[in-house]
Structures are given as structure tokens and as C-alpha cells.
GROMACS .gro file of C-alpha atoms in nm:
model
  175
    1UNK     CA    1   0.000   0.000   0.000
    2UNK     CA    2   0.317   0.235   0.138
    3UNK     CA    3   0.451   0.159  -0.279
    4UNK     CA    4   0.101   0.274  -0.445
    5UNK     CA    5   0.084   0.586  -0.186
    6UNK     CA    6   0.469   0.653  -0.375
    7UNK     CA    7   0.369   0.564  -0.726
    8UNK     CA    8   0.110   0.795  -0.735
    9UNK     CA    9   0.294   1.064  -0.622
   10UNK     CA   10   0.525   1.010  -0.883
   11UNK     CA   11   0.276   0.940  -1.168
   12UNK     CA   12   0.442   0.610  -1.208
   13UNK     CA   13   0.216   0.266  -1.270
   14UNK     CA   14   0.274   0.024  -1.004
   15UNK     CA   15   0.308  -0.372  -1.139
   16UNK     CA   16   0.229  -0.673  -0.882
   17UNK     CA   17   0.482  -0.874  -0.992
   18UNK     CA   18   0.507  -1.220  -0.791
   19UNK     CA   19   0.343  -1.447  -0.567
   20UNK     CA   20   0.013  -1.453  -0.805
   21UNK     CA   21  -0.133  -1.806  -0.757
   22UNK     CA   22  -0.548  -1.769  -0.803
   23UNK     CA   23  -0.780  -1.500  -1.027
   24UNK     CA   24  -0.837  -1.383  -0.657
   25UNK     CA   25  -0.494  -1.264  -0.611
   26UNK     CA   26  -0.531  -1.035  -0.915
   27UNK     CA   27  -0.813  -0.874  -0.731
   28UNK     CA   28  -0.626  -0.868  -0.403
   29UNK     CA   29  -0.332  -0.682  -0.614
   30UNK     CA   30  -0.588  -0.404  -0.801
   31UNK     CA   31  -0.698  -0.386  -0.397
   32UNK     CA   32  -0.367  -0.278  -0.291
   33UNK     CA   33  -0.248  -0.040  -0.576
   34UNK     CA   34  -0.162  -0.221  -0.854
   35UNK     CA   35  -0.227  -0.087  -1.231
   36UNK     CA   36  -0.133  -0.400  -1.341
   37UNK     CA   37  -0.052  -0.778  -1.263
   38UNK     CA   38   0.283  -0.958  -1.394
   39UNK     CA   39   0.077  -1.358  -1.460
   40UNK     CA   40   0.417  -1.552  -1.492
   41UNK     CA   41   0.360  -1.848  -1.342
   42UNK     CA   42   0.011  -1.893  -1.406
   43UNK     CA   43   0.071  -1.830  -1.802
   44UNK     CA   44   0.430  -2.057  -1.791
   45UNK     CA   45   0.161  -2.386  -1.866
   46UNK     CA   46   0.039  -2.277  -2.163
   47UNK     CA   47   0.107  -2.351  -2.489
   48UNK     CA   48   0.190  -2.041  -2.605
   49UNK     CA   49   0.457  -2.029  -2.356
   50UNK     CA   50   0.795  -2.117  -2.386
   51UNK     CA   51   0.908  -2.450  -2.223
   52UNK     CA   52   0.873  -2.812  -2.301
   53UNK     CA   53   0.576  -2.988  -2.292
   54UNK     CA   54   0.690  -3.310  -2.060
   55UNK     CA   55   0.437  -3.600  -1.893
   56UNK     CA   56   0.555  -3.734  -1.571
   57UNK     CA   57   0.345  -3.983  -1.378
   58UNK     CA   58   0.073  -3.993  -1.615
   59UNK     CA   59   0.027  -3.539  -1.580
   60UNK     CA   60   0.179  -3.290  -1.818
   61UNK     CA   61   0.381  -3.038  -1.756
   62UNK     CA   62   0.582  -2.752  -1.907
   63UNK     CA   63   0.899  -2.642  -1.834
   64UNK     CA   64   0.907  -2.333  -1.655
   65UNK     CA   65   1.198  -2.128  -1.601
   66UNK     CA   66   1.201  -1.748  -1.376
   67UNK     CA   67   1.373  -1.471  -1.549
   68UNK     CA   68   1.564  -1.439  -1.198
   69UNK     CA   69   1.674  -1.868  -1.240
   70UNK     CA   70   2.016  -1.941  -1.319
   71UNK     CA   71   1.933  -2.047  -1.623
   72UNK     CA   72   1.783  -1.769  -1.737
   73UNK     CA   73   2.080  -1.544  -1.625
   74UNK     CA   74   2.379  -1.806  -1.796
   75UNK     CA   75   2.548  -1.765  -2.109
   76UNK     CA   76   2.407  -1.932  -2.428
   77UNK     CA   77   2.692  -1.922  -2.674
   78UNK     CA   78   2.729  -1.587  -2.741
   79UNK     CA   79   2.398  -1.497  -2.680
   80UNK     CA   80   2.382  -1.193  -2.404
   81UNK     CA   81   2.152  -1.273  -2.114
   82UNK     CA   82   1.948  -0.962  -2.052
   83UNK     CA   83   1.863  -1.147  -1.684
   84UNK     CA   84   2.191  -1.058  -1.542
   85UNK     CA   85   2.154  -0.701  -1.652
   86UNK     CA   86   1.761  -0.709  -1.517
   87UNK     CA   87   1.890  -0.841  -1.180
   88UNK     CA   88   2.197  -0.621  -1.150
   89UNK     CA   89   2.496  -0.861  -1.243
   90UNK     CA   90   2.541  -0.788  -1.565
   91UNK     CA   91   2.920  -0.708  -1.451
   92UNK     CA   92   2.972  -1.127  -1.277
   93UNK     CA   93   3.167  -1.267  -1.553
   94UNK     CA   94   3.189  -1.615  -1.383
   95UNK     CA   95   2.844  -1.829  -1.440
   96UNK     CA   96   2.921  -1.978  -1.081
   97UNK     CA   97   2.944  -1.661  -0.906
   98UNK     CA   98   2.586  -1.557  -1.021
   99UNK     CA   99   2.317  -1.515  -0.762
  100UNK     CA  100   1.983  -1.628  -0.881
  101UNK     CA  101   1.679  -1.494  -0.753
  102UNK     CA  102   1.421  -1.744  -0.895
  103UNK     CA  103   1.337  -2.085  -0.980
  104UNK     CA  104   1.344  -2.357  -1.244
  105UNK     CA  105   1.099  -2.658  -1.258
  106UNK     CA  106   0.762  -2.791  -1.416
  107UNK     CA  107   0.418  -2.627  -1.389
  108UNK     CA  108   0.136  -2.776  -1.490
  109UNK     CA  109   0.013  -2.774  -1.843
  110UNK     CA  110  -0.294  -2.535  -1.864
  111UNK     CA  111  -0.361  -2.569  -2.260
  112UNK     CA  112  -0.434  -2.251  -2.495
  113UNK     CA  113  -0.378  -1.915  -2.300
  114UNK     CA  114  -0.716  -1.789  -2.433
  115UNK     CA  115  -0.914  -2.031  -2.204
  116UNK     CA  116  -0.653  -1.934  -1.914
  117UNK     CA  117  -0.727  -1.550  -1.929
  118UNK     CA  118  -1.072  -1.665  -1.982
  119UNK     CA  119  -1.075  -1.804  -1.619
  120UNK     CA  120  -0.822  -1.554  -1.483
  121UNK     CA  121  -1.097  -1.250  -1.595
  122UNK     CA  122  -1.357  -1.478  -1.476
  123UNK     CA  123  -1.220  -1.463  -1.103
  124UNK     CA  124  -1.139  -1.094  -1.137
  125UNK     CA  125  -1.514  -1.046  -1.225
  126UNK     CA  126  -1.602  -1.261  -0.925
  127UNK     CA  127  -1.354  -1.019  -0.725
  128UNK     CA  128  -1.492  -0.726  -0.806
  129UNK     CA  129  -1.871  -0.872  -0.760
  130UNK     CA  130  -1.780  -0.951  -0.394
  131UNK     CA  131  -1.612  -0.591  -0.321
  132UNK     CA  132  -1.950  -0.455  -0.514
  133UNK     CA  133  -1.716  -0.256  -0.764
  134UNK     CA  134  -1.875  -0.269  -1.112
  135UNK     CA  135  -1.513  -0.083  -1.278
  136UNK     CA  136  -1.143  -0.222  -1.231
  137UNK     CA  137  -1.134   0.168  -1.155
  138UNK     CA  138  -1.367   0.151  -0.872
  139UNK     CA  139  -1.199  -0.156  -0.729
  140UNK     CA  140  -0.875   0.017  -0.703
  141UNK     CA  141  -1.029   0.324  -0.548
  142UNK     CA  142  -1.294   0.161  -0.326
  143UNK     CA  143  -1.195  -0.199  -0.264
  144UNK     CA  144  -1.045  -0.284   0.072
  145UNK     CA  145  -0.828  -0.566   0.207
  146UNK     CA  146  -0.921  -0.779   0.536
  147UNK     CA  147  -0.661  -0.947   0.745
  148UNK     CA  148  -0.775  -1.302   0.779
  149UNK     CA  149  -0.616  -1.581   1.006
  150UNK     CA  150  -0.424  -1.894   0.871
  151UNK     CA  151  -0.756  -2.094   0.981
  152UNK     CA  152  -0.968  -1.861   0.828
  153UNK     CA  153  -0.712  -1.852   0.493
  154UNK     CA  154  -0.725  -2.305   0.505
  155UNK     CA  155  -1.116  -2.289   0.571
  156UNK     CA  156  -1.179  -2.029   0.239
  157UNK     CA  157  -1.011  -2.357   0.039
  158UNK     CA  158  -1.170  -2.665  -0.034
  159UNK     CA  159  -1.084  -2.915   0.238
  160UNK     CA  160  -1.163  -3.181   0.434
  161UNK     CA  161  -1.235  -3.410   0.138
  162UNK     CA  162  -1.045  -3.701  -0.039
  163UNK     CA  163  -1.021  -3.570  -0.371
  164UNK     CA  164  -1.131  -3.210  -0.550
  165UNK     CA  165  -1.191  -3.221  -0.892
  166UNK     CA  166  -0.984  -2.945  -1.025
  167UNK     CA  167  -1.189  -2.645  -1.194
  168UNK     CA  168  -1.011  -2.466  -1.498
  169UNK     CA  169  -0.995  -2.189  -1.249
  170UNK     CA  170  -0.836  -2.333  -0.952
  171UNK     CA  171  -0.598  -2.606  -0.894
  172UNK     CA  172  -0.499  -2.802  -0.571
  173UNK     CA  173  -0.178  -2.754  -0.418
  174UNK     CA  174  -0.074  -3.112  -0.358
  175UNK     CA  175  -0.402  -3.196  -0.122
   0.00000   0.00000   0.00000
């Protein structure tokens, strides 16, 4: 909230970039100042993203690599990484002296990236529905954040049963 108070100020846009998991969380981030949402993660399973497609167990998966991974910041022939420069060591010259900031691994497979915005604007709409703002405008200006407990944050899940049935809009996290 202290960052949109700033941005404003300055006339600058302020990005959520990070940590975006559900279509709620893009509400939550309009909520707390943001102009607009980075969707890395959630877009990294689609097929319009880079990454290979991979089955494991029976599941597919893409490839999914952070722009702060190691791999994204080494060397590729002589190929500049624009990482290093984006995470200020453009100027380490030895690959194992690099400090990565993200991650490398598999995300699900999500198909075409039409049907995931299609859910992603789906939960935004549901967002904005339950803060009774009819604009993305209003939102920002008249939405408000509640502190709720980790009990309160497990009960607003599905739980308690043996198997959910993933929606296009929601996926388990391993229960």
C-alpha cells in the first residue's frame, strides 16, 4: 500500500509482480495499488509459452523457467543474457558466481492461454462482484483488504475431502 501511496505521487504505474497463484490474487493486487498484474507463473503452462511440454506420472507439464533462475541469467553461446543485466549482475563474468533470484521446474500444463485469461478475468469479475465494484477503476479506489487468520485462509479452500476435482480456475496444491 506504502509503494502505491509513492507511485502515485510520482505518476508512475505500479506492477504486482510475484506471488500470483489464483484470479483472486489479481483482485487482491488491483486492492492494494496495482495498475497491473505480472501472470508468470500462471501463463508458464500454456502452450503459447515457452518451455517443453513433458508428462511425468501420467500429468503434463511444461517447463518453466524465472527470469531471476540461473538459467535464465547463464550464457548461451554468445547470446547476451538480458537477466543478469535485469537483476543487476550484468558485470559477474563467472556463471558460478551468479546469484539467482528465482526458480526452475515444471508447472502444470494449462492448454491454450485464451481459455486461461478466460478463467483468470472470470475470477477478477467474481472479485470485483464480492467488493461490489462494477469498474477495475472503482476496485482500485474503493476496494479494501481484510486481514484473515491462517484458519480462516485453510477454511476459504476446499478441504476436508479425499479428492477435488480441479476447476479450470483453480488447482490443488498437492491436497
Amino acid at each position: 500500500m506504502e509503494a502505491h501511496k509513492a507511485c502515485v505521487k510520482a505518476d508512475i504505474p505500479l506492477i504486482a509482480d510475484g506471488g500470483l497463484q489464483y484470479s483472486g490474487d489479481i483482485a487482491k493486487a488491483i486492492v492494494a495499488g496495482a495498475d497491473t498484474v505480472m501472470l508468470g507463473s500462471l501463463l508458464a503452462g500454456c502452450d503459447e509459452s515457452p518451455g517443453e511440454l513433458v508428462e511425468v506420472a501420467g500429468k503434463k507439464f511444461k517447463a518453466y523457467r524465472g527470469m531471476g533462475s540461473l538459467g535464465a541469467m547463464q550464457s548461451r553461446g554468445d547470446k547476451k543474457s538480458y537477466s543478469k543485466d535485469r537483476y543487476m549482475q550484468d558485470d559477474v563474468l563467472a556463471e558460478d558466481k551468479l546469484v539467482p533470484e528465482g526458480i526452475e521446474g515444471k508447472v502444470a500444463y494449462r492448454g491454450p492461454v485464451a481459455e486461461m485469461v478466460h478463467q483468470l478475468v472470470g475470477g477478477l469479475r467474481s472479485g470485483m462482484g464480492y467488493a461490489g465494484s462494477p469498474t477495475i477503476s472503482d476496485l482500485q479506489q474503493n476496494g479494501q483488504l481484510i486481514q484473515i487468520t491462517s484458519a480462516g485462509l485453510q477454511e476459504s479452500h476446499p478441504h476436508d475431502v479425499l479428492h477435488v476435482a480441479d476447476a479450470p480456475n483453480y488447482t490443488g496444491k498437492g491436497k
